[in-house]
Tab-separated table of C-alpha atoms (C1' of nucleotides) in Angstrom:
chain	number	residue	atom	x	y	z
A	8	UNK	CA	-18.528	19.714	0.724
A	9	UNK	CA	-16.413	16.971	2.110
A	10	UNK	CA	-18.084	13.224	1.576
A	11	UNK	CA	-18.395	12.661	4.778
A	12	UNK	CA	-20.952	15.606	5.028
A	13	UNK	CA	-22.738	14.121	2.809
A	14	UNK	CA	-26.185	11.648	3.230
A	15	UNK	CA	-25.871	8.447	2.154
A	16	UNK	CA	-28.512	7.910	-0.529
A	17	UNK	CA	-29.214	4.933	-2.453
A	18	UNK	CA	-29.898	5.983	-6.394
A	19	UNK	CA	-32.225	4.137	-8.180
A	20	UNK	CA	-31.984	4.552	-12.001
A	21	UNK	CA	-35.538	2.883	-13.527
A	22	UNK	CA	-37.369	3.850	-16.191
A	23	UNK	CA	-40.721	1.926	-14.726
A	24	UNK	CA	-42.284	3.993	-12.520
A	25	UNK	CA	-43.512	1.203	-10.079
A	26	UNK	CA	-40.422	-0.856	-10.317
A	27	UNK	CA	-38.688	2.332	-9.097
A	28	UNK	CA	-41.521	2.817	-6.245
A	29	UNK	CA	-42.011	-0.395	-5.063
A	30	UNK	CA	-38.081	0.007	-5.056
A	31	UNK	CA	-37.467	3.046	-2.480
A	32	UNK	CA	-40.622	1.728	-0.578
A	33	UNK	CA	-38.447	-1.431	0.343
A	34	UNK	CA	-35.750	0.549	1.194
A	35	UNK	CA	-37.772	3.210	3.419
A	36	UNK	CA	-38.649	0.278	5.374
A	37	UNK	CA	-35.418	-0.623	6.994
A	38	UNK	CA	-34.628	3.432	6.693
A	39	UNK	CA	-32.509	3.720	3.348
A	40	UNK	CA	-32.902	7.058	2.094
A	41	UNK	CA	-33.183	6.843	-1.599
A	42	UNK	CA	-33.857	8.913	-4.875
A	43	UNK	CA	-35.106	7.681	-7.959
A	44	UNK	CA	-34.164	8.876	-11.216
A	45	UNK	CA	-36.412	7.907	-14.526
A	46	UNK	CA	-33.625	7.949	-16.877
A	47	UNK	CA	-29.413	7.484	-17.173
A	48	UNK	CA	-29.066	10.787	-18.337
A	49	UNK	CA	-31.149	12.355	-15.509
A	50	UNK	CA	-29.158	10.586	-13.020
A	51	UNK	CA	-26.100	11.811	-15.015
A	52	UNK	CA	-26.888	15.111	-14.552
A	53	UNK	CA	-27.258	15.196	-10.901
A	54	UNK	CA	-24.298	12.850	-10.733
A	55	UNK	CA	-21.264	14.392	-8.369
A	56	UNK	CA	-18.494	12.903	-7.143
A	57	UNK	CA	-19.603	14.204	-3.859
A	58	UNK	CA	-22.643	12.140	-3.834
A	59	UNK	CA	-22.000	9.060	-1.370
A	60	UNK	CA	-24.254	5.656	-1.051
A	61	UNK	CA	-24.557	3.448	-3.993
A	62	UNK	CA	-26.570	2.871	-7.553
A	63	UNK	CA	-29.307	0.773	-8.535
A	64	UNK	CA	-29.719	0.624	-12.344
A	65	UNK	CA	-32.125	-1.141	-14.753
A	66	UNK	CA	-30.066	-2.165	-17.856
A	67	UNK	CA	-33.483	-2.200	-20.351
A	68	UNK	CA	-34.039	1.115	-20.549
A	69	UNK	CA	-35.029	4.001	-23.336
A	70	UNK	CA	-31.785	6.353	-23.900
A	71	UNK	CA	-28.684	5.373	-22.483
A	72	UNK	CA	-28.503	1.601	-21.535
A	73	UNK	CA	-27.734	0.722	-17.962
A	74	UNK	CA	-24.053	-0.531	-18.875
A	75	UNK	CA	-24.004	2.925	-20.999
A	76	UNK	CA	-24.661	4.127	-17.710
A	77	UNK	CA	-21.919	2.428	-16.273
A	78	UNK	CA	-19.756	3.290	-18.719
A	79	UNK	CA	-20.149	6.714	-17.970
A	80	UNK	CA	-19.946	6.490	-14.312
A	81	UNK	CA	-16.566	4.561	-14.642
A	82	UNK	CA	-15.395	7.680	-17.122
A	83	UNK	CA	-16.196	9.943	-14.252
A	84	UNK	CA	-14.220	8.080	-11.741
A	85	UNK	CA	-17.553	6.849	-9.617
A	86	UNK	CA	-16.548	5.505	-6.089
A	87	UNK	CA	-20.040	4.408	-5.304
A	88	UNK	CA	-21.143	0.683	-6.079
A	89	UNK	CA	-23.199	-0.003	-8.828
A	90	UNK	CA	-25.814	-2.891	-8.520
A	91	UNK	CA	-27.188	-4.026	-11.833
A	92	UNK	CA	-30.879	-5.034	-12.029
A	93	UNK	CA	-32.485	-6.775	-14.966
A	94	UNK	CA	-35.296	-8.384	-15.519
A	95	UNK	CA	-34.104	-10.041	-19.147
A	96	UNK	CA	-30.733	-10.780	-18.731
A	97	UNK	CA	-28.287	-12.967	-20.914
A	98	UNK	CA	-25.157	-14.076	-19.808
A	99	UNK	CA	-23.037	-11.648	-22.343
A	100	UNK	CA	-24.545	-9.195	-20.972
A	101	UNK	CA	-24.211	-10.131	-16.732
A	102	UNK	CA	-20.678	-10.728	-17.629
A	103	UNK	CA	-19.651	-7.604	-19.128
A	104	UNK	CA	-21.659	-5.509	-16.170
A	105	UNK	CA	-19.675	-7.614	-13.765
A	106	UNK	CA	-16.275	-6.963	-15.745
A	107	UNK	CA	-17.252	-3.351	-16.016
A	108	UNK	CA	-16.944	-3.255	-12.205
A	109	UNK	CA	-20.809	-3.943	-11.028
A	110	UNK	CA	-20.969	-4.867	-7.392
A	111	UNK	CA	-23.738	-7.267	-8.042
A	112	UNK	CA	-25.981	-7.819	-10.792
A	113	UNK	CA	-30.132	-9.179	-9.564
A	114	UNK	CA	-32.326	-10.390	-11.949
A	115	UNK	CA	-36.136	-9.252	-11.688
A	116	UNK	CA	-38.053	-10.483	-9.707
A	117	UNK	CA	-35.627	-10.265	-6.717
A	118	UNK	CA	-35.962	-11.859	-3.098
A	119	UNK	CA	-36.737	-8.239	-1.215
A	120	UNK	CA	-34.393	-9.668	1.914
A	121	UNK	CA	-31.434	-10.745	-0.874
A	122	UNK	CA	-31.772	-7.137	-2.158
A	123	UNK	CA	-31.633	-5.637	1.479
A	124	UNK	CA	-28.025	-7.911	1.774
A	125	UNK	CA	-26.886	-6.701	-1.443
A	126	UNK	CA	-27.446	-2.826	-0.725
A	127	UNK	CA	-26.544	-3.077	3.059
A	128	UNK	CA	-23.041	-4.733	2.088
A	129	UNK	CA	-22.684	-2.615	-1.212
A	130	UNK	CA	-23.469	1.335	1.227
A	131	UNK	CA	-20.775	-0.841	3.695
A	132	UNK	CA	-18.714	-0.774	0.496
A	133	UNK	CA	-19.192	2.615	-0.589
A	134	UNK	CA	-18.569	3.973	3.296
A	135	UNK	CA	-14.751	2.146	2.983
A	136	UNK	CA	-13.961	3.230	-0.479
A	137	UNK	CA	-15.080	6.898	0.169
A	138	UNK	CA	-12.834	6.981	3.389
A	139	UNK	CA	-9.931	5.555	1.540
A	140	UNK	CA	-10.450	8.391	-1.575
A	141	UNK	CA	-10.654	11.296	1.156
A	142	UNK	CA	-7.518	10.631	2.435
A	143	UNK	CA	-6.033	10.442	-0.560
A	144	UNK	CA	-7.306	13.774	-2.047
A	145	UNK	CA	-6.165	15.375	1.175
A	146	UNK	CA	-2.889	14.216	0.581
A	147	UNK	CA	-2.752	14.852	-2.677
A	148	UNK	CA	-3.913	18.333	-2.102
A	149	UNK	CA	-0.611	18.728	0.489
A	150	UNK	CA	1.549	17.921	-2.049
A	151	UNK	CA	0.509	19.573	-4.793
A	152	UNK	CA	1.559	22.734	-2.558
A	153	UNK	CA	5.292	21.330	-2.912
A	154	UNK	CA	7.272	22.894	-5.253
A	155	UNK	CA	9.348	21.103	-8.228
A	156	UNK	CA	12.620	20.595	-6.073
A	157	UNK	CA	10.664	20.381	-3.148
A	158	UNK	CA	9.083	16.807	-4.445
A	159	UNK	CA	12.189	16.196	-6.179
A	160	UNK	CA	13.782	16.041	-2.554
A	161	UNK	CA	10.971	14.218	-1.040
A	162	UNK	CA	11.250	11.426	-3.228
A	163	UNK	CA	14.578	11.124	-2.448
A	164	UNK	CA	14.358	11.033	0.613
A	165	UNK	CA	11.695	8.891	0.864
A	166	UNK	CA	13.566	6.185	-0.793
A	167	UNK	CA	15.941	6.002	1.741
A	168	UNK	CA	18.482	8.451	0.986
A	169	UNK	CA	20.627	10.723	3.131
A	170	UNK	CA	20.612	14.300	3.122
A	171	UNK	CA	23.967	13.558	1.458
A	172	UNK	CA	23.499	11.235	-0.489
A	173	UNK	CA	20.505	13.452	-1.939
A	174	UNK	CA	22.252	16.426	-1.809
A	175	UNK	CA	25.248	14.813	-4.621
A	176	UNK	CA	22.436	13.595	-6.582
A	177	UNK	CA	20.898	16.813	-6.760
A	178	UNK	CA	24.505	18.531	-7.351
A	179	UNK	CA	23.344	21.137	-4.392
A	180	UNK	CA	24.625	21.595	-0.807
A	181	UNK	CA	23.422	19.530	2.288
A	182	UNK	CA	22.185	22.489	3.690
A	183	UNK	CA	19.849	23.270	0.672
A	184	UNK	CA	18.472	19.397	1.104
A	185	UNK	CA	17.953	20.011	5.157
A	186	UNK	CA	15.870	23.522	4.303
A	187	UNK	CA	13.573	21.858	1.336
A	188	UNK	CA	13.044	18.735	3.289
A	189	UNK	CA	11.989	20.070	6.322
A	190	UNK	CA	9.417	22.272	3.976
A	191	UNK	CA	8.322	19.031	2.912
A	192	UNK	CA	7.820	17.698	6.847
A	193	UNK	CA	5.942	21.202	7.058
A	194	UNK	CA	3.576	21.361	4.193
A	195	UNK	CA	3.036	17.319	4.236
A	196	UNK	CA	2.235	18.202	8.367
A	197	UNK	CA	4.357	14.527	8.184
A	198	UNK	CA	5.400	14.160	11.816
A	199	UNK	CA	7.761	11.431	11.007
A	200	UNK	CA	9.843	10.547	7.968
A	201	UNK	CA	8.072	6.886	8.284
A	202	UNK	CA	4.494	9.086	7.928
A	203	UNK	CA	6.226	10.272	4.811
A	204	UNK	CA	6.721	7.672	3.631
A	205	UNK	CA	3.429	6.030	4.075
A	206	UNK	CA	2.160	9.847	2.195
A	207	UNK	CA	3.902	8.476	-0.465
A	208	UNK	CA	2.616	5.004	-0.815
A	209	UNK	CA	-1.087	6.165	-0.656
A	210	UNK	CA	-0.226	8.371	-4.052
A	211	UNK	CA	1.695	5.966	-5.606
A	212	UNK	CA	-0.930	4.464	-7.521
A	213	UNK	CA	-2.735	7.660	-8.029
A	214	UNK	CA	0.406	10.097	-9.089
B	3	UNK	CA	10.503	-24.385	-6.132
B	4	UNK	CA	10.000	-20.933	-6.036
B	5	UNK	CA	7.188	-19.323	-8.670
B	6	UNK	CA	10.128	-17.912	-10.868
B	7	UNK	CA	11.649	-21.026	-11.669
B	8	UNK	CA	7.857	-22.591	-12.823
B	9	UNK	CA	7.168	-22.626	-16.388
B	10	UNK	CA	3.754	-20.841	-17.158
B	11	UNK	CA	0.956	-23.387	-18.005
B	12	UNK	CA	-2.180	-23.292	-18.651
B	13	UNK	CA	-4.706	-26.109	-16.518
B	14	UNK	CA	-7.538	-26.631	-18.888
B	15	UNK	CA	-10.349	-28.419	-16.352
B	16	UNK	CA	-13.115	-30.270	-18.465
B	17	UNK	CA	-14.501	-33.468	-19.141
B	18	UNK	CA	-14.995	-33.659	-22.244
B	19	UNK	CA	-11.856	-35.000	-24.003
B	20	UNK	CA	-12.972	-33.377	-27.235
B	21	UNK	CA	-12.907	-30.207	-25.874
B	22	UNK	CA	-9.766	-30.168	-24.054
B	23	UNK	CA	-7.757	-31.230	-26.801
B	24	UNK	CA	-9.480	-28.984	-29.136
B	25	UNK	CA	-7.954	-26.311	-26.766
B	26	UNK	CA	-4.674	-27.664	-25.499
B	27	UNK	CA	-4.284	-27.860	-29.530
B	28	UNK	CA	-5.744	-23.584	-30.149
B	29	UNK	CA	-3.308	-22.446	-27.213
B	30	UNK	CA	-0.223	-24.695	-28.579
B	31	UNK	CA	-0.527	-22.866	-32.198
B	32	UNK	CA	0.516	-20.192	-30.150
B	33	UNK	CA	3.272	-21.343	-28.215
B	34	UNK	CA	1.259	-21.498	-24.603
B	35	UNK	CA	2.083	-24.474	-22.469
B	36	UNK	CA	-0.978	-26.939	-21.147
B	37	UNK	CA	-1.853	-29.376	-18.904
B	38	UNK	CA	-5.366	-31.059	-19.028
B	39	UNK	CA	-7.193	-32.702	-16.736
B	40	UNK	CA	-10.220	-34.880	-17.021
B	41	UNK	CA	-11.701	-33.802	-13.843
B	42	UNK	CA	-11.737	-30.720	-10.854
B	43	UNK	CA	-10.129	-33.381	-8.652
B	44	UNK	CA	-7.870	-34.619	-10.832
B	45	UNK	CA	-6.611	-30.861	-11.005
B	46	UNK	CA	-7.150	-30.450	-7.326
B	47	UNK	CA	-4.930	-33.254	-6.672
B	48	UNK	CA	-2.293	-31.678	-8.710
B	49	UNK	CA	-2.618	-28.355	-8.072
B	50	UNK	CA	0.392	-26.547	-5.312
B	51	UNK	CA	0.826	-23.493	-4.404
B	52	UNK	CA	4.161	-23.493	-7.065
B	53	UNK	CA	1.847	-23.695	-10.105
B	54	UNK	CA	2.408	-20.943	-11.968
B	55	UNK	CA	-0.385	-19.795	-15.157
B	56	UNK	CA	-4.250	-19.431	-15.210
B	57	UNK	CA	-6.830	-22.057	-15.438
B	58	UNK	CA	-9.350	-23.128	-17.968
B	59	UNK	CA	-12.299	-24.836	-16.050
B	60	UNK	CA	-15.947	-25.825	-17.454
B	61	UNK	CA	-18.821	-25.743	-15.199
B	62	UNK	CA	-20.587	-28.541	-15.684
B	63	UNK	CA	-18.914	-31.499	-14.702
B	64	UNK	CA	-19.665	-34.792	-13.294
B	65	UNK	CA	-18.067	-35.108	-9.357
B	66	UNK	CA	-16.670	-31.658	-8.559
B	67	UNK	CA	-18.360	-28.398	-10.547
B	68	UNK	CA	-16.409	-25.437	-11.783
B	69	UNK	CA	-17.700	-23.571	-9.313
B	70	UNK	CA	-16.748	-26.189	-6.443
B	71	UNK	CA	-13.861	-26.314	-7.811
B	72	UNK	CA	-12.971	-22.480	-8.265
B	73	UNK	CA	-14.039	-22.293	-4.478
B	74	UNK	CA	-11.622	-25.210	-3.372
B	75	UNK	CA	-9.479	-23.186	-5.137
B	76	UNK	CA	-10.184	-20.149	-3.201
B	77	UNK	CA	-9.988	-21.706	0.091
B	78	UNK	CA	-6.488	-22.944	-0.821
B	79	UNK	CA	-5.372	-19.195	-1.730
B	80	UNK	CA	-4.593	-19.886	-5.719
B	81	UNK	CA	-3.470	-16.792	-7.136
B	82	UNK	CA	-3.871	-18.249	-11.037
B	83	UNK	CA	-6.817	-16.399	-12.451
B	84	UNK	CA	-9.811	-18.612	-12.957
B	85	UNK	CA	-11.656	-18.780	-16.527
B	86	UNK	CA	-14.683	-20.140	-16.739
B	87	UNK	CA	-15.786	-21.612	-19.654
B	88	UNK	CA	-19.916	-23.444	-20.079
B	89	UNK	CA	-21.561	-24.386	-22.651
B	90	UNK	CA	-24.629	-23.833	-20.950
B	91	UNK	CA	-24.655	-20.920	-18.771
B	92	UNK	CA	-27.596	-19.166	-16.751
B	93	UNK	CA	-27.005	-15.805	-15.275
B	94	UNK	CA	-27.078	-16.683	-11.827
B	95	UNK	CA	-24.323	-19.210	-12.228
B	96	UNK	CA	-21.961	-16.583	-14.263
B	97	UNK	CA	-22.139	-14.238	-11.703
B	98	UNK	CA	-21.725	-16.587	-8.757
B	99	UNK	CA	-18.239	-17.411	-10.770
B	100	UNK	CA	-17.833	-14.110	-11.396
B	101	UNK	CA	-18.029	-12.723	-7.465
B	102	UNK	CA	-16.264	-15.912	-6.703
B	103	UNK	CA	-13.354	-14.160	-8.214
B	104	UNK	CA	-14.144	-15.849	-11.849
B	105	UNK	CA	-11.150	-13.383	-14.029
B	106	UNK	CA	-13.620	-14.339	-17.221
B	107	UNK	CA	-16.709	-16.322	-18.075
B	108	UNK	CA	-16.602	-17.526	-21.341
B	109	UNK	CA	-19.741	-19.499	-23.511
B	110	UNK	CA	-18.965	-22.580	-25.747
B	111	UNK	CA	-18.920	-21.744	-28.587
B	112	UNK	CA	-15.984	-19.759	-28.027
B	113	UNK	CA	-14.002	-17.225	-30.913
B	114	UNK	CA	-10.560	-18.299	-31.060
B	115	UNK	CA	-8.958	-15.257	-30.776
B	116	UNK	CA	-11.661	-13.882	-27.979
B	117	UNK	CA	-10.333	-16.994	-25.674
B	118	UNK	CA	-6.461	-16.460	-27.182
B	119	UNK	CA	-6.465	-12.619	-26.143
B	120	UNK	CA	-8.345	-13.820	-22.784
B	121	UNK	CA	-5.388	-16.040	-21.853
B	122	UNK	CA	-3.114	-14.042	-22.708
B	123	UNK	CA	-4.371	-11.302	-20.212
B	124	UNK	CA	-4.819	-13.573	-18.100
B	125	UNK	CA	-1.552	-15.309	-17.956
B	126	UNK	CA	-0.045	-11.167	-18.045
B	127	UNK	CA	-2.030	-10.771	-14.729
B	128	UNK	CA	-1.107	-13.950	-13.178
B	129	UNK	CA	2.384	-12.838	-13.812
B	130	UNK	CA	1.955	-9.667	-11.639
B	131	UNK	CA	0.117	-11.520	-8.889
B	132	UNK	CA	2.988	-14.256	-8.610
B	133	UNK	CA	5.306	-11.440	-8.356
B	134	UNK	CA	3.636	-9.432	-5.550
B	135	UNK	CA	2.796	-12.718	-4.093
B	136	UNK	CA	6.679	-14.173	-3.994
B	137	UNK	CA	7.604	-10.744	-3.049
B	138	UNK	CA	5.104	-10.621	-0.006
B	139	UNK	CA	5.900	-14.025	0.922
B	140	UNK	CA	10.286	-12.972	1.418
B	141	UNK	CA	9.712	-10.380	3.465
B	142	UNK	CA	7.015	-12.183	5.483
B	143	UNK	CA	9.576	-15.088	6.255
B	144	UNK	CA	12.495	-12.169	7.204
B	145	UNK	CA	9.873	-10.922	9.679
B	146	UNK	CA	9.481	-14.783	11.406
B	147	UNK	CA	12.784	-14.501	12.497
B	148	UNK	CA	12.131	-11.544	15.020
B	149	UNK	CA	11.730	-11.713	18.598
B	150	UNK	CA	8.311	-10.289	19.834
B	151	UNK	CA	10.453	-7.867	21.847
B	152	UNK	CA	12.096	-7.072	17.865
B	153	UNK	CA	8.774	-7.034	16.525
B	154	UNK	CA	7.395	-4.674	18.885
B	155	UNK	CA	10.323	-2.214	18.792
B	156	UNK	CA	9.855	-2.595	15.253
B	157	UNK	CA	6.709	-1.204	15.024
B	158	UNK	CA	6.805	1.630	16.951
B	159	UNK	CA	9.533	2.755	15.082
B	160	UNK	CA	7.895	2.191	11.620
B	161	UNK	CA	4.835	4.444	13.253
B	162	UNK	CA	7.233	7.393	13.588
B	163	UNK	CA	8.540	7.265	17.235
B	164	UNK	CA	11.904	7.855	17.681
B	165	UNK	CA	14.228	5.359	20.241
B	166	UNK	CA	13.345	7.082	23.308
B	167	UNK	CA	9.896	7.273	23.277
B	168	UNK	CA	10.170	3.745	22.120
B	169	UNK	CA	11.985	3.039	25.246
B	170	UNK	CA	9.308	5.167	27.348
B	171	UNK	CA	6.714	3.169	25.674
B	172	UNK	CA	7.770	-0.506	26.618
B	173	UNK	CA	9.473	0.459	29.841
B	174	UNK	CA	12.955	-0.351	28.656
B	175	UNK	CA	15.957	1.649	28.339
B	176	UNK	CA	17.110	3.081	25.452
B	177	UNK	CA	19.896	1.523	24.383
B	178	UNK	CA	17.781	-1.703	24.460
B	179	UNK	CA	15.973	-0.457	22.106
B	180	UNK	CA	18.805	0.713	20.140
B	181	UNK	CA	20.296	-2.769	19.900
B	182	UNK	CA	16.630	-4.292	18.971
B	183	UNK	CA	16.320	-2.043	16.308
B	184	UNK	CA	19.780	-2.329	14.738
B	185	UNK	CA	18.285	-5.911	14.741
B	186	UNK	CA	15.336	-5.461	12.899
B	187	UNK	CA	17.165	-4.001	10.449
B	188	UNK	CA	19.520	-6.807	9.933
B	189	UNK	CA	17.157	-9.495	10.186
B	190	UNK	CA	14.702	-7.709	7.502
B	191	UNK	CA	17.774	-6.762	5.088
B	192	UNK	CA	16.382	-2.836	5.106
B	193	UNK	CA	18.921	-0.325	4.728
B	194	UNK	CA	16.799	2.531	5.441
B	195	UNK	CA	13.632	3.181	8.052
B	196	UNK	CA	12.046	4.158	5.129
B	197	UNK	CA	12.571	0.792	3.273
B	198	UNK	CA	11.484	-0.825	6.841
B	199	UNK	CA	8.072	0.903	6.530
B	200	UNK	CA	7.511	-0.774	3.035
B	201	UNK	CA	8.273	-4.054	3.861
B	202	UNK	CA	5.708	-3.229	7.058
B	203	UNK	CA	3.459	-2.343	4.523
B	204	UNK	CA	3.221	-4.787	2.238
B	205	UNK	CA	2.351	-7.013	4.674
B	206	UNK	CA	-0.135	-5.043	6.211
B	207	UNK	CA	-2.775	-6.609	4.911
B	208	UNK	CA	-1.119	-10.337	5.529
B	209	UNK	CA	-0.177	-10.523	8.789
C	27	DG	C1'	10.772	49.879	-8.730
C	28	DC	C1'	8.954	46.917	-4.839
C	29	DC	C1'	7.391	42.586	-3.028
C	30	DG	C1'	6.593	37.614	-2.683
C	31	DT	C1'	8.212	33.117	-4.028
C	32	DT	C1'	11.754	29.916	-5.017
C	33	DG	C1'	16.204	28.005	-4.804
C	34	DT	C1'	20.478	28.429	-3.081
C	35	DA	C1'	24.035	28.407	0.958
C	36	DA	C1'	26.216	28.923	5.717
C	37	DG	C1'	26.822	29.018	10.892
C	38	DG	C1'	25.741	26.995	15.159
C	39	DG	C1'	23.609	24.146	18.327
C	40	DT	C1'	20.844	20.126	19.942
C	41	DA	C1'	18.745	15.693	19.298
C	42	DT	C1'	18.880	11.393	17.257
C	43	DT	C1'	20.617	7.632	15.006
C	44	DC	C1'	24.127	4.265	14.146
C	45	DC	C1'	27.932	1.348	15.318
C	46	DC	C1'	31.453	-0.514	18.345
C	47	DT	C1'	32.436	-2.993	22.757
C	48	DT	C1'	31.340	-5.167	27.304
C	49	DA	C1'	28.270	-7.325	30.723
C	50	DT	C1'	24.407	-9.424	33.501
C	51	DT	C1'	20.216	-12.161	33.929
C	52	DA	C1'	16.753	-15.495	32.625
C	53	DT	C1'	15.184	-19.109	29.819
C	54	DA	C1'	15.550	-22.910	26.980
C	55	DT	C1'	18.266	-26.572	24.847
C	56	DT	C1'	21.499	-30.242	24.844
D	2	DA	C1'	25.999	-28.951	34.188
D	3	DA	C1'	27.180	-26.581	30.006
D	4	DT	C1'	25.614	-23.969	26.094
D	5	DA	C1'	22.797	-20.970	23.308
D	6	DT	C1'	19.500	-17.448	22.840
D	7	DA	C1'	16.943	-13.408	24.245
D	8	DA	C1'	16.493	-9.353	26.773
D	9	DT	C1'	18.446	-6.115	29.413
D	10	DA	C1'	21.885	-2.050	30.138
D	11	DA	C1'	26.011	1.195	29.615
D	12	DG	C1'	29.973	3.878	27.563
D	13	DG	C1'	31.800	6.200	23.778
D	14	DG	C1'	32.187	8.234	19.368
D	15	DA	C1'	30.948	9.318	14.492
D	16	DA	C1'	27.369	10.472	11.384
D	17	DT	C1'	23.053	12.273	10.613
D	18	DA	C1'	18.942	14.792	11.277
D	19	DC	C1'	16.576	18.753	13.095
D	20	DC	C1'	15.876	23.620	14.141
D	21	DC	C1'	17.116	28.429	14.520
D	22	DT	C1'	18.951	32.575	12.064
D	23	DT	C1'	20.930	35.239	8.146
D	24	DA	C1'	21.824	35.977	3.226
D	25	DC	C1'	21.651	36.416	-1.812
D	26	DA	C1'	20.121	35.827	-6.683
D	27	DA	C1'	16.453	35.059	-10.035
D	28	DC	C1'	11.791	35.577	-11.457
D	29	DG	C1'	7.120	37.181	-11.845
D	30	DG	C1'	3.311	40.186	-10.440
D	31	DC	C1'	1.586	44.662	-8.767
DNA sequence: GCCGTTGTAAGGGTATTCCCTTATTATATT
DNA sequence: AATATAATAAGGGAATACCCTTACAACGGC
């Protein structure tokens, strides 16, 4: 199931039942589908990285801490935003939510139409990010179908190198480089060498 | 003055002169540069795009705040990283600095060697920003020497078209758009379409 | 042993790019 | 009025890329 199949749903972690009501209520009210989970493990195990939307978590809470939580999330490579609510913060503890990657971080009791902002902005968040990580899996997926000289060329190429110049580098013939790199064009489904390129740029920070 | 040739400093903002020689003294024990200033406009004043380092600033100040000052900042595109340092800090105000862009928030008292490794990090990272930065800002002034008719040959070619659909596209011949081309490519120092698409790239999100 | 995959290489043809020169027109600058 | 710059266009040739086919050797799986 691809992301954008998926429902955008806004995950509320809380282990007080009313906060956690009172919680989706406001957010059924402008039409925010959300699903409330009682503890960080329970949300843990439903956790995939399919699910799409963003997460509300408490940080006081029995079991795993929200920032545990977070902790977690960030181990699992989590692309949705995570808003922090608290309704004893210190400042140690805001920080290192914030440094951990937290979107936002609301201390209890919250304005309901500040909370709205935060979640609208945060699912606008999630939407971008999710696009931007399903492009790259797909074209990570392409070239993971290239074989070792196959991406050896490619990179070669892509730096701006002649079939000639690629093929002394190599030590193999010109003609070799012409038949792997148009494999490359043909598994990549690249249409240009610039779209290779660009291919390339996108995985750069993920190869 | 280009950011290279700037020694690294760090701009400790606070108005207590107590405290800012207490730290200009910690960071000199090991070897790191500073500058102090009494006040955010004193700093403000000072401040040019050339500076090159991170910056120490307290919140509470009389005049200017930390956190009008990190948002002058802002508004004036510093790349530095921001610490903020308070002696009295409420959660609200550390995570306004912190969205603001705030690289750490720090409470007086601080551990020596918890501010020492901050700075450090910090100074690492404003490192890497200056380069990208400098690097972003050569290219940008190679493109300001194109003609829009350069510019627009240039990027249809970057998005994969080859010279004649180029031509077909603008309504010019193709030889026309040979000769812009073999312009853009002077002009921009790329040796290679593929090089061309980079430098497109990294200014993607600039221009 | 047979088959699929991978890497290698060649022949031949077309399309494209790259580089050289020359030339006209319009616009802006001096 | 003279000059410079930008945009236009063409001819010609070398280098490169692109696409088709055929071919062979090595390697692993059935």
């Amino acid at each position: 199931m691809r992301a954008e199949d998926q429902t955008e749903v806004v995950y509320v972690v809380d282990d007080d039942p009313s906060a956690r009501e009172s919680l989706c209520w406001l957010l059924g009210t402008e039409g925010i589908a959300s699903q409330a989970f009682a503890s960080a493990q329970a949300f843990l195990d439903y956790w995939s990285s399919d699910c799409s939307g963003c997460i509300m978590v408490d940080i006081r809470m029995p079991g795993k801490t929200g920032l545990q939580l977070q902790n977690e999330l960030n181990a699992r490579h989590n692309l949705m935003p995570v808003i922090v609510l608290t309704g004893h913060a210190d400042v140690p503890v805001a920080i290192r939510a914030m440094k951990q990657g937290a979107y936002d971080f609301l201390e209890k009791p919250y304005a309901d139409e500040e909370l709205l902002s935060c979640v609208k902005t945060a699912l606008e968040l999630g939407r971008e990010i999710s696009d931007a990580e399903s492009e790259k899996t797909r074209v990570a997926s392409a070239l993971e179908n290239l074989t070792e000289r196959e991406r050896e060329v490619m990179c070669l190429v892509v730096e701006g190198n002649t079939n000639k110049v690629v093929a002394a580098q190599l030590g193999i013939s010109e003609k070799t480089v012409e038949i792997h790199r148009s494999r490359v064009m043909e598994k990549t489904a690249a249409r240009s060498l610039s779209e290779l390129v660009r291919i390339c740029l996108i995985l750069k920070d993920k190869i």
